[in-house]
Structures are given as structure tokens and as C-alpha cells.
Tab-separated table of C-alpha atoms in Angstrom:
chain	number	residue	atom	x	y	z
A	1	MET	CA	-3.152	3.157	16.233
A	2	ILE	CA	-5.996	1.203	18.007
A	3	THR	CA	-8.625	1.602	20.542
A	4	GLY	CA	-12.101	2.558	21.713
A	5	LEU	CA	-13.988	3.547	24.885
A	6	LEU	CA	-13.058	0.920	27.178
A	7	LEU	CA	-15.965	0.375	29.858
A	8	SER	CA	-14.727	-2.962	31.384
A	9	ASN	CA	-11.768	-4.858	31.890
A	10	SER	CA	-12.685	-8.068	30.146
A	11	SER	CA	-9.981	-7.969	27.429
A	12	TRP	CA	-7.183	-6.900	29.454
A	13	ALA	CA	-5.908	-10.406	29.957
A	14	GLN	CA	-4.178	-10.413	26.525
A	15	ARG	CA	-2.766	-6.937	26.670
A	16	ASP	CA	0.400	-5.580	28.020
A	17	LEU	CA	-0.069	-1.962	28.477
A	18	VAL	CA	2.367	0.561	29.339
A	19	GLU	CA	0.727	3.942	30.695
A	20	TRP	CA	2.249	7.313	29.201
A	21	ASN	CA	4.421	9.136	31.855
A	22	ASP	CA	6.710	12.071	30.973
A	23	THR	CA	9.820	9.902	31.585
A	24	LEU	CA	8.816	7.038	29.530
A	25	GLN	CA	11.369	6.062	26.692
A	26	LEU	CA	10.230	3.601	24.256
A	27	SER	CA	13.025	0.489	23.365
A	28	ILE	CA	12.772	-2.207	21.119
A	29	ASP	CA	11.820	-4.564	23.945
A	30	ASP	CA	8.499	-2.710	23.970
A	31	TYR	CA	7.734	-4.176	20.626
A	32	LYS	CA	6.356	-7.730	21.207
A	33	GLY	CA	3.457	-8.080	18.972
A	34	PRO	CA	3.458	-10.086	15.444
A	35	ILE	CA	4.181	-8.041	12.355
A	36	THR	CA	1.042	-7.166	10.677
A	37	SER	CA	2.237	-5.421	7.545
A	38	PRO	CA	3.626	-7.084	4.498
A	39	ASP	CA	5.121	-3.905	3.415
A	40	LEU	CA	8.829	-4.116	3.915
A	41	ASN	CA	9.414	-0.392	4.085
A	42	LEU	CA	7.355	-0.216	7.244
A	43	HIS	CA	9.821	-1.226	10.011
A	44	ILE	CA	7.678	-0.545	13.216
A	45	SER	CA	4.103	0.133	14.334
A	46	THR	CA	3.121	1.379	17.780
A	47	SER	CA	-0.248	0.631	19.162
A	48	CYS	CA	-1.528	3.182	21.395
A	49	GLY	CA	-4.815	4.083	22.844
A	50	ILE	CA	-6.744	5.875	25.343
A	51	TYR	CA	-8.292	4.127	28.058
A	52	CYS	CA	-11.281	5.840	29.229
A	53	ILE	CA	-13.621	4.830	32.229
A	54	PRO	CA	-16.619	6.962	33.109
A	55	GLN	CA	-18.849	6.797	36.284
A	56	ILE	CA	-21.055	8.304	38.481
A	57	THR	CA	-21.369	7.970	42.036
A	58	GLY	CA	-24.110	10.210	43.705
A	59	ASP	CA	-23.611	13.792	42.334
A	60	THR	CA	-20.405	13.379	41.037
A	61	ALA	CA	-19.191	12.242	37.617
A	62	SER	CA	-15.471	10.979	37.378
A	63	ILE	CA	-13.625	9.714	34.427
A	64	THR	CA	-10.113	8.010	34.456
A	65	ILE	CA	-8.653	8.634	31.157
A	66	ILE	CA	-4.980	7.121	30.225
A	67	ALA	CA	-2.935	7.157	27.395
A	68	TYR	CA	-0.986	3.758	26.516
A	69	ILE	CA	1.002	1.734	24.356
A	70	ASP	CA	0.169	-1.953	23.940
A	71	ARG	CA	3.173	-3.824	23.769
A	72	ASN	CA	1.552	-6.936	22.387
A	73	LYS	CA	-0.026	-5.253	19.360
A	74	SER	CA	3.145	-3.023	18.792
A	75	TRP	CA	5.668	-4.529	16.367
A	76	ALA	CA	8.901	-4.103	14.820
A	77	ARG	CA	11.303	-5.233	12.317
A	78	LYS	CA	14.009	-5.025	15.061
A	79	LYS	CA	17.200	-5.010	12.739
A	80	GLN	CA	15.766	-2.047	10.724
A	81	VAL	CA	14.773	0.177	13.831
A	82	THR	CA	16.927	3.054	14.536
A	83	PRO	CA	16.995	5.317	17.670
A	84	LEU	CA	15.521	8.027	15.495
A	85	LEU	CA	12.687	5.870	14.415
A	86	LEU	CA	12.093	4.863	18.332
A	87	GLN	CA	11.974	8.575	19.122
A	88	HIS	CA	9.524	9.065	16.172
A	89	GLU	CA	7.226	6.365	17.550
A	90	LYS	CA	7.551	8.057	21.183
A	91	GLY	CA	6.076	11.028	19.396
A	92	HIS	CA	2.777	8.945	18.638
A	93	LEU	CA	2.526	8.116	22.267
A	94	ASP	CA	3.153	11.720	23.257
A	95	LEU	CA	0.429	12.670	20.620
A	96	THR	CA	-1.829	10.410	22.247
A	97	GLU	CA	-1.168	11.904	25.634
A	98	ILE	CA	-2.032	15.118	24.365
A	99	PHE	CA	-5.164	14.165	22.897
A	100	ALA	CA	-6.222	11.991	26.246
A	101	ARG	CA	-5.613	15.786	27.840
A	102	LYS	CA	-7.891	17.487	25.318
A	103	LEU	CA	-10.463	14.756	25.824
A	104	LYS	CA	-10.413	15.591	29.465
A	105	LYS	CA	-10.758	19.319	28.521
A	106	ARG	CA	-13.734	18.589	26.033
A	107	ILE	CA	-15.464	16.610	28.930
A	108	LEU	CA	-15.068	19.075	31.475
A	109	ALA	CA	-16.947	21.513	28.880
A	110	LEU	CA	-19.837	19.177	28.253
A	111	LYS	CA	-23.347	20.490	29.356
A	112	THR	CA	-24.522	16.696	30.528
A	113	ASN	CA	-26.500	14.974	33.024
A	114	LYS	CA	-26.648	11.527	34.659
A	115	ARG	CA	-29.366	10.252	31.996
A	116	THR	CA	-26.952	11.097	29.093
A	117	PHE	CA	-23.626	11.188	30.551
A	118	ILE	CA	-22.099	7.837	28.750
A	119	LYS	CA	-23.560	8.778	25.545
A	120	ASP	CA	-22.232	12.317	25.698
A	121	VAL	CA	-18.906	11.270	26.792
A	122	GLN	CA	-18.781	8.398	23.937
A	123	GLN	CA	-19.489	11.413	21.327
A	124	VAL	CA	-16.846	13.299	22.656
A	125	TYR	CA	-14.317	10.620	22.890
A	126	ASP	CA	-15.049	9.260	19.070
A	127	LYS	CA	-14.577	12.922	17.968
A	128	THR	CA	-11.146	13.207	19.827
A	129	TRP	CA	-9.941	9.849	18.546
A	130	GLU	CA	-10.969	10.790	14.947
A	131	ASP	CA	-8.999	14.062	15.693
A	132	LEU	CA	-6.079	12.166	16.951
A	133	GLN	CA	-5.805	9.825	13.992
A	134	LYS	CA	-5.642	12.844	11.712
A	135	GLN	CA	-2.738	14.269	13.764
A	136	HIS	CA	-1.006	10.824	13.802
A	137	GLN	CA	-1.473	10.867	9.636
A	138	ALA	CA	-0.217	14.469	9.605
A	139	TYR	CA	2.766	13.581	11.616
A	140	ASP	CA	3.850	10.414	9.690
A	141	LYS	CA	3.479	12.648	6.264
A	142	ALA	CA	5.316	15.693	7.493
A	143	THR	CA	8.186	13.778	8.833
A	144	GLU	CA	8.055	10.730	6.081
A	145	PHE	CA	8.224	8.425	9.384
A	146	SER	CA	11.049	10.269	10.778
A	147	ASN	CA	13.175	10.427	7.705
A	148	ILE	CA	13.082	14.423	7.456
A	149	GLU	CA	15.055	15.236	10.460
A	150	PHE	CA	14.106	19.082	10.283
A	151	ALA	CA	10.438	18.189	10.306
A	152	GLN	CA	10.725	15.566	13.097
A	153	ARG	CA	12.569	18.241	15.223
A	154	THR	CA	9.652	20.732	14.444
A	155	TRP	CA	7.204	18.181	15.395
A	156	GLN	CA	8.933	17.132	18.669
A	157	ASN	CA	8.868	20.987	19.655
A	158	PHE	CA	5.228	20.983	18.709
A	159	ILE	CA	4.519	18.043	20.971
A	160	LYS	CA	6.479	19.408	24.055
A	161	GLU	CA	4.792	22.526	23.539
A	162	ASN	CA	1.293	21.010	23.667
A	163	LEU	CA	2.051	18.907	26.659
A	164	VAL	CA	2.766	21.885	28.512
A	165	LEU	CA	-0.065	23.918	27.102
A	166	TYR	CA	-2.427	21.063	28.328
A	167	HIS	CA	-0.522	20.414	31.796
A	168	PHE	CA	-3.567	21.323	33.515
A	169	TYR	CA	-5.219	18.379	32.225
A	170	ALA	CA	-2.531	15.867	33.158
A	171	SER	CA	-4.466	14.325	35.949
A	172	GLN	CA	-5.470	10.949	35.245
A	173	THR	CA	-9.094	11.089	36.870
A	174	ILE	CA	-11.202	14.196	36.302
A	175	ARG	CA	-14.237	14.889	38.778
A	176	PHE	CA	-17.319	17.149	38.504
A	177	PRO	CA	-20.837	17.841	39.726
A	178	ILE	CA	-23.549	16.413	37.627
A	179	LYS	CA	-27.263	16.448	37.935
A	180	ASP	CA	-30.279	14.428	37.144
């Protein structure tokens, strides 16, 4: 899972990004990147990220935050990929969306001003990204990369519940007043 706080569109030309949405289903065709792992037991890797563009206009701060998959960095050993494994990988994208929503919640709770806004957003982003990486690792460990079906179902329920829990933060852009 790869990304950082994106403040410009300079590197987008090499990317093939698909934004998260509640009806998106991953298919093997979403995995266009070169295989980057020599481990033959690793059959698929989904490169998810959180696009974050903060800006200030007058006395209003706005931030667009979008969870996505980068199809050019995601790869698969296509003959080894099962529907259950694709479903597991969709769980990674759903977790990324949950943390994008948590990021919005955390940003709305910030006590910030125009002078420190970008730095404050970066700090919250970095902490949220770190938390997301830990969640991805816990998900893979608990499910053994989808091999423990009961654990996979448990995590799918957890993910669905959290998408509902953070539904208030589903809008891609948040706006709030900001002072000097």
C-alpha cells in the first residue's frame, strides 16, 4: 500500500487511478502493474492510496480526500488469483476508504489556522496513514491473506460496520471556517 499527501497533479500521468465507491468491484483487469515480489506465495498486491488536496479560499478551508487504487502499481499472478482473493483485496480498498473518512473526521477536529493549516493536515495525514498500514497488516495476518474463511467473513463484517459508522464523512470534500 503506497501513497503520501498529494499536493499537485504532476505525477498523475503515469497513474491509472480508480476512486473508491460503494459499488466498485475489483477484477483481475484492475491489476496492470509489473510483479514486484519474488515471493511466489504472494499472488496479488493492491496499491491503495489516499489523495488529499487541502486549500484555503478566503476564510474557508477545504480538503478533498479520496481513497483509490492505482491499477498501474497493483499487480497479480493472474492464474493464482481466486474470487475470494479478489474479495480480500477489495477489503484493503474498503479499509483505505474507512481511513479516508477517519482522516476527514480528524481534520474537522483540528484547532488550526491559515498559517499552520498545511502542516497540521500533513501531521494528521501521516498519523492516519500509519494507522491504516497497521490495519492492513492486522487484516492480512488475521485472515492469512484470505485463507482463513471465518476470519475473512469477520473482517468483511467489521469493514461494512465501519463504512456505516463513518458514513457522515463519506463526502469527498469537507469545508470549514478558518482564521488567520
